[in-house]
């Protein structure tokens, strides 16, 4: 203080000196650039635990990781003992070291540096300009300013982040991964010492060359650390035995497409991702194993996405299989729009439940269908007549799905898909038509898996809260630790699907037949339940499998990036085995809790799945969605009266009231029954009336083929002969005889099996079918 007062007093007596001092002070105050280092940095992706997922080189061709928050203790001690033992004591320069260096440079041929670590930071920031005493003076002045502006720890961090470590490796953390494949805080004393001596002469001491010189410097540093009591004798002896680093190692590449995704949005940053290192490693192994089998069938590309349902974060991300560039392994298929196949059917099922048009096991039609010229078919090209809606979903039947979409409405369903986050479906609803439900649209694995995960998240939140919904439930999953799901207000109304409809949908999807080897999963205590769905696009080009548990959502896509179809490229054969291998690698979790606040107990008809009517013999009590109570009572059970033999129906016109035997009977429309009976041998059609009875029956027969206003094109066989057309009718009376007419011209009759093959000329016709009781059907057709 006395010295400072003395200087100020002297300067006041000499104003010119005071002015000069002020100028010098201002120069010193602003001598540092506002940004010390502006070099581009590498993009680095890590797990929350610090494991390196992947990295991308900086734009200037250097491997330069972004600066760490701190440096490891071992490196701090090593670099101080090797470069600047008085670092924490000097003001930015060390006069003693500078004098020794100056004298040595004058009296010897060797060149000795006297720079402190602070001065070396300035040297690095000035891009190693040509050495001169003038440059040295600038470094000295800026070093003192650096010491005032930053703490010692910050200066040390500058050095460790920007020091050269040989070749294009810059910074301690980069060198640690490149030379040892480890983060810097996991390095041993021997490894740390080897890195600490490298910046001193990176062009001379390069791993793989000059190993004796490198070893001598490293061992010398280790001995100094031992002499100073920083390490013990055992550590010293073991450290000098450690091998030296060899050529730079390749950096980890656990999720190459994920790293590229991060680079696009966070170039040059260190990003803490949400990926689970162990799961990502295991999924990589599983994908590689399945790829080796699939490539034998010329199926080359696989994509996998695993999400945490509770946190809505990404746990594993495989953008493509370990294929070659020839097979387009560089394409990130997780983000690529592909034909959805049947993967959207669960969303329609949930919408139908919410709308009050459907109960979970209600019978729906599975019959030949033509809607405005669109003729959907099931995967097996068969028909079941009638099938429970839940079974139609679990078996992925196409015809019931198309008929339900027509019933629900294309536009409302399309709008709900958009609300669910399927933004890749971006053309007008009419562009897709009813084929939307069968793969007529394209979406990405990212969007599809997110939508399934959002449904699970909605159900979890509803049952664990006070029966509430989040407005942001259908937001996209996050994949960086800094991101978080947008907080939103709580609502009492569902955004897209109610918790009850989701619960019923997942219950149906839990019944989907698992792939070979997984069929009897529920017989094992450690088996994990999952609601899952497969999808296969037209032409066997895209195979999907997506599944959810209360904790995880797993999405799989298998196919060829170039769109080539392959036999066997189906969801159940190609994608499902990968899904279940990943499921088996995840911890078990209990199933979803029922959302009782949205469920009502109802008595249902066991056979039809409708609400029980007065004539349903077998009923059951089940919890159903509240809107399902709007549905009608079972329309397929009726009370009929039989004679004493129970072979014929009768009424009061042909039998005494005392002779009538009442019985409840399950009867489907003739068209449905025609196909239903082939799958259900227990089904019995209504008995015929006694011939002496007076009766009028509503539509005892229906056309199976042709449909309304059918345009029939007659093909030709290999000999060039025109093929016949086969007309079909279903009749409730197995003994009925049907007479067939084309424009009132009789063309034949049929008994038992009502199929008539004829070869009409081209043109428009009215086809008539009449039974022996005068019941008739008419259809307008056109033959081409």
XYZ file of C-alpha atoms in Angstrom:
784
model
C 0.000 0.000 0.000
C 2.890 2.370 0.852
C 4.447 1.677 -2.532
C 1.160 2.376 -4.324
C 0.709 5.641 -2.410
C 4.238 6.642 -3.264
C 3.702 6.014 -6.971
C 0.425 7.939 -7.045
C 2.049 10.884 -5.183
C 4.922 11.000 -7.648
C 2.579 10.834 -10.622
C 0.512 13.710 -9.311
C 3.627 15.880 -9.130
C 4.309 15.022 -12.787
C 1.058 15.240 -14.804
C 2.701 14.147 -18.059
C 3.861 10.965 -16.432
C 0.314 10.537 -15.063
C -1.116 10.899 -18.585
C 1.383 8.418 -19.988
C 0.580 6.005 -17.224
C -3.124 6.400 -17.955
C -2.586 5.640 -21.629
C -0.558 2.558 -20.779
C -3.196 1.432 -18.317
C -5.958 1.771 -20.913
C -3.882 -0.176 -23.430
C -3.307 -2.868 -20.839
C -6.966 -2.892 -19.838
C -8.154 -3.530 -23.401
C -5.225 -5.582 -24.666
C -7.152 -8.855 -24.559
C -9.604 -9.683 -27.356
C -13.218 -10.022 -26.230
C -13.199 -13.664 -27.364
C -9.957 -15.420 -26.617
C -10.603 -18.543 -28.726
C -12.964 -18.574 -31.690
C -11.866 -21.874 -33.215
C -14.693 -24.178 -34.332
C -15.224 -27.167 -32.090
C -16.310 -30.730 -32.685
C -19.863 -31.899 -32.095
C -19.763 -34.263 -29.140
C -22.633 -36.448 -27.940
C -22.534 -38.095 -24.525
C -24.858 -40.023 -22.239
C -25.978 -38.538 -18.912
C -23.245 -40.663 -17.281
C -20.521 -39.145 -19.488
C -20.089 -42.032 -21.929
C -19.195 -40.885 -25.425
C -21.850 -41.811 -27.991
C -20.159 -40.204 -30.976
C -18.464 -37.070 -32.280
C -18.029 -35.144 -35.507
C -14.826 -33.323 -36.496
C -14.740 -29.514 -36.346
C -15.219 -27.561 -39.562
C -11.479 -26.731 -39.740
C -10.538 -30.429 -39.811
C -9.387 -30.573 -36.173
C -10.598 -32.883 -33.471
C -11.275 -30.203 -30.871
C -13.856 -31.063 -28.233
C -15.744 -28.189 -26.557
C -14.203 -27.058 -23.266
C -14.988 -29.011 -20.130
C -16.288 -27.349 -16.963
C -13.201 -28.504 -15.066
C -10.071 -30.585 -15.538
C -9.191 -33.807 -13.708
C -6.946 -33.604 -10.639
C -4.356 -35.950 -12.156
C -3.887 -33.797 -15.235
C -3.767 -30.624 -13.182
C -0.949 -31.963 -11.028
C 0.875 -33.456 -13.989
C 0.810 -30.336 -16.145
C 1.795 -28.065 -13.255
C 4.797 -30.222 -12.344
C 5.865 -30.478 -15.967
C 5.188 -26.937 -17.194
C 4.582 -24.459 -14.387
C 5.102 -25.477 -10.773
C 4.526 -21.877 -9.549
C 1.293 -21.438 -11.515
C -0.804 -20.609 -8.459
C 1.782 -18.092 -7.178
C 2.849 -15.922 -10.127
C 0.876 -13.014 -11.695
C 0.983 -14.469 -15.206
C 4.741 -14.576 -15.747
C 7.628 -16.002 -13.765
C 10.627 -13.566 -13.678
C 13.030 -16.230 -12.442
C 12.142 -18.619 -15.266
C 12.349 -15.818 -17.821
C 15.855 -14.774 -16.668
C 17.055 -18.385 -16.736
C 15.641 -18.883 -20.206
C 17.151 -15.600 -21.455
C 20.596 -16.438 -20.066
C 20.444 -19.990 -21.435
C 19.514 -18.770 -24.887
C 22.499 -16.352 -24.850
C 25.095 -18.792 -23.561
C 24.065 -22.074 -25.208
C 22.946 -23.333 -28.584
C 19.769 -24.869 -27.159
C 16.567 -22.931 -26.792
C 14.756 -22.950 -23.484
C 11.264 -21.576 -22.852
C 10.408 -19.587 -19.776
C 6.700 -19.174 -20.459
C 4.133 -19.878 -17.809
C 0.897 -21.725 -18.573
C -0.809 -18.336 -18.668
C 1.609 -17.142 -21.322
C 1.113 -20.371 -23.251
C -2.633 -19.735 -23.263
C -1.918 -16.331 -24.836
C 0.458 -17.998 -27.303
C -2.262 -20.488 -28.294
C -4.864 -17.734 -28.651
C -2.483 -15.798 -30.965
C -2.099 -18.898 -33.182
C 1.576 -19.469 -32.354
C 2.886 -16.364 -34.109
C 6.563 -16.211 -35.019
C 8.722 -16.108 -31.915
C 10.488 -12.806 -31.129
C 11.239 -10.692 -28.081
C 8.530 -8.271 -29.180
C 6.001 -11.093 -29.384
C 7.234 -12.256 -25.999
C 6.524 -8.815 -24.539
C 2.973 -8.859 -25.939
C 2.418 -12.300 -24.393
C 3.703 -11.062 -21.051
C 1.408 -8.020 -20.997
C -1.644 -10.001 -22.101
C -0.822 -12.744 -19.612
C -1.027 -10.284 -16.715
C -4.361 -9.042 -18.028
C -5.580 -12.618 -18.391
C -4.720 -13.282 -14.748
C -6.865 -10.324 -13.681
C -9.831 -11.209 -15.855
C -9.985 -14.976 -15.227
C -9.410 -17.281 -12.297
C -6.482 -19.712 -12.213
C -8.909 -22.606 -12.743
C -10.363 -20.937 -15.847
C -6.891 -20.286 -17.274
C -5.911 -23.901 -16.687
C -9.111 -24.975 -18.444
C -8.241 -22.725 -21.420
C -4.907 -24.490 -21.706
C -6.243 -28.040 -21.383
C -8.968 -27.325 -23.978
C -6.739 -25.719 -26.648
C -3.298 -27.284 -26.233
C -2.112 -29.378 -29.208
C -1.628 -33.085 -28.605
C -0.203 -34.176 -31.950
C -1.658 -34.324 -35.442
C -5.139 -32.832 -35.572
C -5.875 -33.663 -31.937
C -6.510 -30.571 -29.822
C -7.416 -30.484 -26.148
C -7.102 -32.894 -23.265
C -10.516 -34.550 -23.601
C -10.013 -35.133 -27.321
C -6.555 -36.615 -26.711
C -7.870 -38.829 -23.929
C -10.439 -40.401 -26.243
C -8.185 -40.522 -29.306
C -5.184 -42.118 -27.590
C -6.763 -44.177 -24.809
C -10.456 -44.489 -25.665
C -11.409 -43.111 -22.250
C -12.753 -39.883 -20.762
C -9.977 -37.861 -19.117
C -11.246 -38.381 -15.589
C -10.779 -42.155 -15.990
C -7.124 -41.974 -17.055
C -4.433 -43.535 -14.890
C -1.401 -41.588 -13.668
C 0.739 -43.146 -16.395
C -1.745 -42.229 -19.139
C -2.206 -38.724 -17.758
C 1.531 -38.115 -17.565
C 1.947 -39.251 -21.181
C -0.595 -36.676 -22.286
C 0.814 -33.925 -20.064
C 4.183 -33.991 -21.853
C 2.722 -33.924 -25.369
C 1.834 -30.199 -25.715
C 5.447 -29.299 -24.907
C 6.506 -30.530 -28.343
C 3.558 -32.042 -30.223
C 5.315 -32.053 -33.588
C 8.273 -33.981 -32.143
C 6.592 -36.318 -29.698
C 3.847 -38.056 -31.579
C 2.430 -41.404 -30.396
C 3.809 -44.171 -32.549
C 7.060 -42.299 -33.220
C 9.939 -41.237 -30.960
C 8.730 -43.628 -28.292
C 11.997 -43.551 -26.328
C 11.899 -39.754 -26.041
C 8.234 -39.851 -25.099
C 8.851 -42.533 -22.475
C 11.777 -40.626 -20.964
C 9.722 -37.456 -20.640
C 6.741 -39.306 -19.213
C 8.826 -41.282 -16.729
C 10.672 -38.122 -15.734
C 7.366 -36.445 -14.954
C 6.163 -39.469 -13.006
C 9.369 -39.410 -10.933
C 8.820 -35.726 -10.165
C 5.251 -36.474 -9.090
C 6.617 -39.191 -6.824
C 9.366 -36.917 -5.460
C 6.809 -34.223 -4.641
C 4.677 -36.748 -2.759
C 1.769 -36.486 -5.166
C 1.837 -40.206 -5.963
C 3.187 -43.065 -3.843
C 5.968 -45.439 -4.751
C 3.677 -48.273 -5.829
C 1.743 -45.994 -8.147
C 5.013 -44.688 -9.602
C 6.406 -48.170 -10.238
C 3.198 -49.360 -11.855
C 2.799 -46.203 -13.932
C 6.219 -46.408 -15.591
C 5.297 -49.933 -16.732
C 2.189 -48.762 -18.552
C 2.356 -48.877 -22.357
C 2.648 -45.640 -24.302
C -0.214 -44.530 -26.533
C 0.041 -45.732 -30.100
C -1.661 -44.271 -33.162
C -4.975 -42.450 -32.528
C -7.931 -44.714 -31.925
C -11.260 -44.295 -33.744
C -13.827 -42.530 -31.595
C -16.880 -44.457 -30.355
C -19.727 -44.562 -32.856
C -22.633 -46.057 -30.945
C -25.351 -44.148 -32.794
C -23.981 -42.581 -35.958
C -27.317 -41.318 -37.306
C -28.260 -39.948 -33.902
C -24.947 -38.073 -33.756
C -25.682 -36.613 -37.195
C -29.131 -35.594 -35.997
C -27.537 -33.780 -33.044
C -24.980 -32.142 -35.336
C -27.717 -30.683 -37.542
C -29.244 -28.842 -34.579
C -26.267 -28.371 -32.223
C -23.184 -28.132 -34.420
C -19.960 -27.662 -32.466
C -21.553 -28.270 -29.073
C -21.144 -30.881 -26.369
C -24.604 -32.366 -25.938
C -25.709 -34.571 -23.079
C -28.207 -36.904 -24.706
C -30.881 -39.048 -23.087
C -29.533 -42.288 -24.600
C -28.939 -45.222 -22.287
C -25.392 -46.443 -22.986
C -25.951 -50.090 -22.007
C -29.249 -50.341 -23.868
C -27.818 -48.662 -26.972
C -24.896 -51.097 -26.943
C -27.217 -54.094 -26.561
C -29.586 -52.920 -29.294
C -26.606 -52.443 -31.633
C -25.625 -56.056 -30.994
C -29.167 -57.319 -31.631
C -29.532 -55.318 -34.843
C -26.174 -56.595 -36.119
C -27.213 -60.191 -35.391
C -30.563 -59.834 -37.171
C -28.951 -57.986 -40.066
C -26.639 -60.945 -40.702
C -29.695 -63.150 -41.142
C -31.841 -60.716 -43.097
C -29.145 -59.835 -45.624
C -29.236 -63.441 -46.838
C -32.687 -62.547 -48.180
C -31.302 -59.285 -49.616
C -32.964 -57.247 -46.866
C -30.342 -54.692 -45.887
C -31.777 -51.931 -43.721
C -33.082 -51.847 -40.142
C -34.127 -48.945 -37.918
C -34.916 -49.044 -34.188
C -36.264 -46.445 -31.765
C -36.794 -47.048 -28.036
C -38.546 -44.365 -25.975
C -39.118 -43.929 -22.269
C -42.884 -43.587 -21.936
C -42.799 -41.843 -18.556
C -40.237 -39.150 -19.435
C -40.936 -39.152 -23.202
C -37.221 -39.298 -23.971
C -35.139 -41.338 -26.427
C -33.286 -44.293 -24.895
C -31.964 -45.988 -28.031
C -31.681 -44.800 -31.619
C -30.516 -46.957 -34.537
C -30.932 -45.062 -37.789
C -29.781 -47.942 -39.998
C -28.160 -51.367 -39.977
C -24.400 -52.004 -40.291
C -24.780 -52.374 -44.053
C -22.494 -50.949 -46.728
C -22.797 -47.598 -48.457
C -23.984 -49.506 -51.529
C -27.042 -50.476 -49.494
C -27.567 -46.869 -48.369
C -26.532 -47.337 -44.747
C -26.113 -43.564 -44.522
C -29.897 -42.995 -44.685
C -31.472 -42.235 -41.295
C -34.599 -44.331 -41.659
C -35.914 -43.352 -38.224
C -36.679 -39.940 -39.753
C -37.672 -41.214 -43.224
C -41.319 -41.414 -44.298
C -42.335 -44.924 -45.355
C -45.628 -46.632 -46.196
C -47.371 -47.364 -42.893
C -48.985 -50.677 -43.768
C -51.465 -51.626 -41.033
C -49.681 -49.784 -38.245
C -52.408 -47.082 -37.994
C -55.291 -49.495 -37.251
C -55.080 -49.150 -33.432
C -55.730 -45.407 -33.737
C -58.950 -46.068 -35.670
C -60.056 -48.716 -33.156
C -59.591 -46.205 -30.314
C -61.467 -43.514 -32.263
C -64.386 -45.882 -32.877
C -64.564 -46.706 -29.176
C -64.544 -43.021 -28.227
C -67.240 -42.200 -30.759
C -69.709 -44.652 -29.233
C -69.939 -46.684 -32.444
C -68.134 -49.716 -31.076
C -67.647 -51.937 -28.068
C -64.321 -53.833 -27.778
C -65.635 -57.274 -28.851
C -68.574 -56.203 -31.000
C -69.014 -58.239 -34.170
C -68.002 -56.386 -37.319
C -68.414 -57.506 -40.915
C -65.621 -59.294 -42.757
C -67.231 -59.872 -46.127
C -66.480 -59.006 -49.771
C -66.649 -55.224 -49.879
C -66.663 -52.677 -52.661
C -66.771 -48.960 -51.794
C -66.796 -46.612 -54.767
C -64.744 -49.059 -56.783
C -62.293 -49.739 -53.937
C -62.139 -53.466 -53.115
C -59.997 -54.164 -50.025
C -58.848 -57.678 -49.259
C -57.385 -59.387 -46.226
C -53.797 -60.582 -46.148
C -54.954 -64.204 -46.583
C -57.577 -63.214 -49.211
C -60.238 -64.915 -47.059
C -63.445 -63.787 -45.353
C -64.788 -64.581 -41.899
C -68.280 -63.189 -42.236
C -68.282 -61.592 -38.798
C -65.462 -61.185 -36.308
C -65.091 -59.428 -32.917
C -63.617 -55.957 -33.420
C -60.773 -56.671 -30.986
C -59.896 -59.815 -32.940
C -60.079 -57.918 -36.236
C -57.472 -55.551 -34.772
C -55.236 -58.218 -33.229
C -55.321 -60.230 -36.489
C -54.923 -57.058 -38.567
C -57.865 -57.769 -40.862
C -58.109 -55.220 -43.646
C -61.766 -55.381 -44.631
C -63.179 -54.639 -41.152
C -60.705 -51.759 -40.837
C -61.810 -50.197 -44.130
C -65.479 -50.587 -43.242
C -64.876 -49.012 -39.814
C -63.022 -46.094 -41.402
C -65.957 -45.501 -43.744
C -68.269 -45.581 -40.723
C -66.132 -43.276 -38.586
C -65.324 -40.827 -41.360
C -62.117 -40.291 -43.310
C -61.745 -36.595 -42.482
C -62.162 -36.919 -38.668
C -59.713 -39.824 -38.559
C -57.207 -37.916 -40.699
C -57.457 -34.916 -38.356
C -56.862 -37.108 -35.310
C -53.749 -38.575 -36.906
C -52.394 -35.063 -37.351
C -53.145 -34.273 -33.716
C -51.255 -37.424 -32.739
C -48.092 -36.025 -34.314
C -48.145 -37.820 -37.681
C -47.181 -34.694 -39.598
C -45.675 -36.614 -42.531
C -49.245 -37.439 -43.578
C -49.443 -34.017 -45.166
C -51.653 -34.386 -48.205
C -55.439 -33.794 -48.067
C -57.507 -36.646 -46.665
C -59.166 -37.301 -50.036
C -55.744 -37.901 -51.569
C -55.391 -41.034 -49.433
C -59.002 -42.170 -49.356
C -59.930 -45.295 -47.417
C -56.546 -46.829 -48.264
C -55.159 -44.526 -45.551
C -55.816 -47.287 -43.020
C -53.960 -49.925 -45.075
C -50.705 -48.120 -45.866
C -51.870 -45.586 -48.400
C -50.008 -42.887 -46.471
C -46.401 -42.506 -45.356
C -45.017 -41.719 -41.925
C -41.703 -42.149 -40.142
C -40.646 -44.534 -37.414
C -40.019 -41.443 -35.274
C -43.627 -40.249 -35.605
C -45.249 -43.676 -35.307
C -43.306 -44.707 -32.192
C -43.928 -41.309 -30.622
C -47.666 -41.652 -31.232
C -47.785 -45.090 -29.592
C -45.665 -43.810 -26.691
C -47.982 -40.822 -26.286
C -51.000 -43.121 -25.957
C -49.219 -45.058 -23.217
C -48.185 -41.816 -21.539
C -51.789 -40.549 -21.576
C -53.026 -43.746 -19.936
C -50.254 -43.695 -17.315
C -50.842 -40.053 -16.422
C -54.616 -40.460 -16.222
C -54.507 -43.445 -13.869
C -51.747 -41.989 -11.671
C -53.242 -38.501 -11.415
C -56.715 -37.391 -10.456
C -58.190 -38.611 -13.741
C -56.685 -35.739 -15.693
C -55.046 -35.188 -19.089
C -52.014 -33.172 -20.157
C -52.440 -30.819 -23.091
C -48.930 -31.644 -24.316
C -49.369 -35.418 -24.194
C -48.772 -35.804 -27.940
C -45.599 -33.717 -28.142
C -42.538 -35.361 -29.677
C -39.995 -37.137 -27.489
C -36.850 -35.263 -26.492
C -33.319 -36.558 -26.878
C -31.097 -34.063 -25.062
C -30.855 -33.605 -21.302
C -31.407 -29.858 -21.581
C -34.680 -30.270 -23.408
C -37.841 -31.001 -21.519
C -41.415 -31.625 -22.472
C -43.318 -28.370 -22.691
C -45.255 -27.794 -19.508
C -48.915 -27.315 -20.170
C -52.171 -26.953 -18.388
C -54.090 -29.918 -17.079
C -57.378 -30.706 -18.772
C -60.315 -32.903 -17.872
C -60.852 -33.745 -21.534
C -58.693 -35.986 -23.736
C -56.819 -34.401 -26.592
C -57.171 -37.238 -29.107
C -57.954 -40.542 -27.357
C -59.571 -41.130 -23.978
C -57.731 -43.208 -21.396
C -60.491 -45.828 -21.599
C -60.239 -46.240 -25.370
C -56.457 -46.541 -25.086
C -56.824 -49.169 -22.364
C -59.185 -51.267 -24.494
C -56.953 -50.820 -27.546
C -53.887 -52.013 -25.660
C -55.873 -54.972 -24.305
C -56.665 -56.005 -27.889
C -53.067 -55.485 -29.021
C -51.819 -57.618 -26.150
C -53.559 -60.569 -27.856
C -51.600 -60.241 -31.115
C -49.945 -63.576 -31.871
C -46.244 -63.362 -31.109
C -43.580 -64.644 -33.535
C -42.162 -68.158 -33.497
C -40.681 -69.056 -30.125
C -42.797 -66.472 -28.241
C -46.223 -68.105 -28.607
C -46.568 -69.339 -25.014
C -45.100 -66.223 -23.396
C -47.877 -65.927 -20.805
C -46.958 -69.326 -19.332
C -43.682 -67.926 -17.967
C -43.445 -65.828 -14.818
C -40.710 -63.590 -16.218
C -42.543 -62.890 -19.485
C -43.336 -59.256 -20.112
C -46.748 -58.202 -21.475
C -46.737 -55.774 -24.372
C -49.332 -54.153 -26.603
C -47.930 -54.416 -30.088
C -48.813 -54.200 -33.746
C -47.170 -55.158 -37.002
C -47.523 -53.619 -40.433
C -46.524 -54.648 -43.948
C -46.702 -52.313 -46.913
C -47.981 -53.249 -50.349
C -45.395 -55.175 -52.325
C -43.519 -56.339 -49.191
C -41.384 -53.204 -49.066
C -41.786 -52.109 -45.448
C -42.045 -54.273 -42.340
C -43.113 -52.610 -39.087
C -43.430 -53.718 -35.477
C -44.299 -51.243 -32.709
C -45.019 -52.127 -29.100
C -45.622 -50.379 -25.790
C -45.452 -51.253 -22.114
C -46.164 -48.851 -19.248
C -42.450 -47.944 -19.300
C -41.180 -48.351 -22.870
C -42.198 -47.832 -26.492
C -40.269 -49.850 -29.088
C -40.448 -49.144 -32.814
C -38.876 -51.350 -35.516
C -38.687 -50.872 -39.277
C -37.099 -53.421 -41.631
C -36.738 -53.229 -45.400
C -34.571 -51.788 -48.134
C -33.872 -48.065 -48.223
C -34.264 -48.058 -52.009
C -37.791 -49.480 -51.720
C -37.053 -52.936 -53.157
C -39.605 -55.491 -51.969
C -38.610 -58.969 -50.858
C -40.585 -62.152 -50.090
C -40.772 -62.646 -46.345
C -40.435 -58.919 -45.705
C -43.429 -58.787 -43.362
C -43.918 -57.294 -39.942
C -44.319 -60.651 -38.205
C -41.354 -62.323 -39.924
C -38.776 -59.548 -40.237
C -39.542 -56.864 -37.635
C -41.301 -58.642 -34.752
C -38.346 -60.893 -33.766
C -36.191 -57.778 -33.272
C -38.886 -56.132 -31.169
C -39.130 -59.090 -28.805
C -35.374 -59.477 -28.486
C -35.227 -55.833 -27.392
C -38.203 -56.315 -25.070
C -36.383 -59.210 -23.403
C -33.401 -56.900 -22.804
C -35.569 -54.419 -20.882
C -36.664 -54.633 -17.237
C -40.102 -56.108 -16.560
C -42.995 -53.849 -15.611
C -46.553 -54.423 -14.466
C -49.404 -53.833 -16.897
C -51.419 -50.624 -17.180
C -53.942 -49.800 -14.463
C -57.559 -49.621 -15.654
C -58.940 -46.055 -15.906
C -62.018 -46.843 -13.826
C -63.301 -43.253 -13.863
C -64.009 -43.643 -17.593
C -65.329 -47.205 -17.434
C -68.827 -48.456 -16.692
C -69.886 -51.987 -15.870
C -72.238 -53.342 -18.505
C -73.836 -56.658 -19.325
C -72.719 -57.810 -22.750
C -73.793 -60.552 -25.115
C -71.028 -63.138 -25.049
C -71.556 -64.120 -28.687
C -72.013 -60.757 -30.414
C -70.125 -58.390 -28.080
C -73.072 -55.962 -28.132
C -74.923 -54.864 -25.041
C -77.040 -57.826 -24.006
C -80.552 -57.891 -25.419
C -83.532 -59.775 -24.004
C -82.814 -62.833 -26.165
C -79.103 -63.295 -25.424
C -78.714 -66.568 -23.527
C -75.071 -66.134 -22.598
C -74.033 -62.813 -21.093
C -71.132 -61.418 -19.105
C -70.429 -58.360 -16.968
C -67.510 -56.270 -18.160
C -66.141 -52.770 -17.751
C -66.559 -50.857 -21.000
C -65.909 -47.299 -22.102
C -68.751 -44.956 -21.127
C -69.454 -43.917 -24.712
C -69.998 -47.594 -25.547
C -73.281 -47.471 -23.672
C -74.682 -45.547 -26.656
C -74.540 -48.697 -28.777
C -77.701 -50.721 -29.401
C -78.663 -53.997 -27.813
C -77.640 -57.172 -29.630
C -79.433 -57.256 -33.027
C -78.433 -60.831 -33.857
C -80.365 -62.737 -31.202
C -84.076 -63.146 -31.723
C -86.854 -65.291 -30.295
C -88.339 -67.792 -32.714
C -91.096 -70.401 -32.365
C -90.561 -74.011 -33.415
C -92.805 -77.018 -33.810
C -92.540 -79.997 -31.490
C -89.744 -81.503 -33.604
C -87.757 -78.249 -33.371
C -86.964 -78.601 -37.075
C -89.330 -75.952 -38.463
C -90.407 -72.519 -37.523
C -94.097 -71.998 -36.973
C -96.527 -69.284 -35.991
C -100.176 -69.077 -35.013
C -101.229 -69.363 -38.658
C -100.097 -72.987 -38.765
C -99.910 -74.184 -35.122
C -101.810 -73.848 -31.850
C -100.332 -71.500 -29.323
C -99.956 -74.379 -26.885
C -97.776 -76.233 -29.398
C -95.323 -73.374 -29.970
C -91.827 -74.023 -28.600
C -89.969 -70.752 -28.041
C -86.197 -70.584 -28.430
C -83.612 -67.812 -28.603
C -81.568 -68.000 -31.795
C -78.321 -66.359 -32.952
C -78.784 -65.376 -36.581
C -76.522 -63.280 -38.782
C -77.482 -61.615 -42.080
C -77.312 -64.229 -44.867
C -74.295 -62.613 -46.509
C -72.352 -62.646 -43.222
C -73.585 -66.110 -42.316
C -72.373 -67.569 -45.606
C -68.751 -66.939 -44.567
C -69.200 -67.096 -40.801
C -70.457 -70.690 -40.950
C -67.255 -71.854 -42.666
C -65.201 -70.708 -39.663
C -67.768 -71.623 -37.016
C -69.172 -75.135 -37.489
C -71.359 -74.602 -34.413
C -73.315 -71.887 -36.234
C -76.851 -72.974 -37.193
C -78.938 -71.039 -39.703
C -82.560 -70.296 -38.904
C -84.819 -73.314 -39.518
C -87.258 -72.928 -42.440
C -90.972 -72.289 -41.864
C -93.459 -75.074 -42.266
C -94.907 -74.878 -45.734
C -98.381 -74.496 -44.280
C -97.406 -71.335 -42.403
C -98.280 -67.820 -43.469
C -95.128 -65.714 -43.125
C -93.216 -62.856 -44.593
C -89.499 -62.973 -44.014
C -87.253 -59.974 -44.412
C -84.514 -60.617 -46.950
C -83.922 -64.363 -46.532
C -81.170 -64.131 -49.145
C -78.406 -61.736 -50.211
C -76.030 -61.367 -53.116
C -72.419 -62.316 -52.366
C -71.335 -61.488 -55.911
C -71.823 -59.198 -57.732
C -71.875 -56.102 -55.521
C -73.985 -53.065 -56.389
C -73.335 -51.577 -59.855
C -70.476 -54.001 -60.376
C -68.339 -53.621 -63.501
C -67.243 -57.162 -64.327
C -64.257 -57.685 -66.591
C -64.030 -61.197 -68.013
C -60.463 -62.409 -68.293
C -58.960 -64.941 -70.662
C -57.162 -68.225 -69.977
C -53.830 -69.323 -71.469
C -55.611 -70.612 -74.585
C -57.249 -67.251 -75.200
C -60.715 -68.426 -74.178
C -62.910 -65.971 -72.247
C -63.515 -67.060 -68.643
C -66.999 -67.453 -67.177
C -68.376 -65.192 -64.447
C -69.659 -66.861 -61.261
C -72.669 -65.289 -59.532
C -73.200 -66.144 -55.843
C -76.114 -65.818 -53.412
C -76.434 -66.715 -49.712
C -79.839 -68.016 -48.506
C -81.028 -68.665 -44.968
C -82.908 -71.798 -46.037
C -80.427 -74.596 -46.819
C -83.107 -76.339 -48.917
C -83.965 -73.307 -51.037
C -83.948 -73.407 -54.837
C -82.941 -70.236 -56.678
C -83.804 -69.330 -60.269
C -81.487 -66.959 -62.146
C -82.389 -64.421 -64.860
C -80.443 -61.929 -67.006
C -82.836 -59.229 -68.242
C -85.786 -61.568 -67.581
C -84.112 -64.360 -69.575
C -83.822 -67.563 -67.525
C -80.171 -68.694 -67.371
C -80.251 -71.492 -64.763
C -81.162 -72.619 -61.239
C -79.182 -73.739 -58.173
C -79.795 -75.808 -55.014
C -77.814 -75.958 -51.756
C -74.755 -74.114 -53.121
C -76.016 -71.097 -54.966
C -73.225 -70.412 -57.441
C -74.006 -70.056 -61.146
C -71.277 -69.865 -63.834
C -72.284 -68.335 -67.176
C -70.623 -66.581 -70.118
C -72.742 -63.557 -71.064
C -72.008 -61.156 -73.898
C -70.621 -57.712 -73.128
C -73.114 -55.065 -72.082
C -75.353 -53.869 -69.252
C -77.751 -56.290 -67.538
C -80.183 -56.636 -64.673
C -79.392 -59.832 -62.779
C -82.321 -61.385 -60.906
C -82.263 -64.214 -58.374
C -85.633 -65.647 -57.163
C -86.283 -68.462 -54.703
C -89.156 -70.937 -54.735
C -91.165 -68.707 -52.372
C -91.014 -65.701 -54.676
C -88.334 -63.763 -52.762
C -86.123 -62.020 -55.258
C -82.950 -59.918 -55.516
C -81.942 -57.645 -58.395
C -78.566 -56.181 -59.314
C -77.477 -53.909 -62.160
C -74.187 -55.076 -63.664
C -72.016 -54.338 -66.674
C -69.987 -57.025 -68.439
C -66.745 -56.066 -70.184
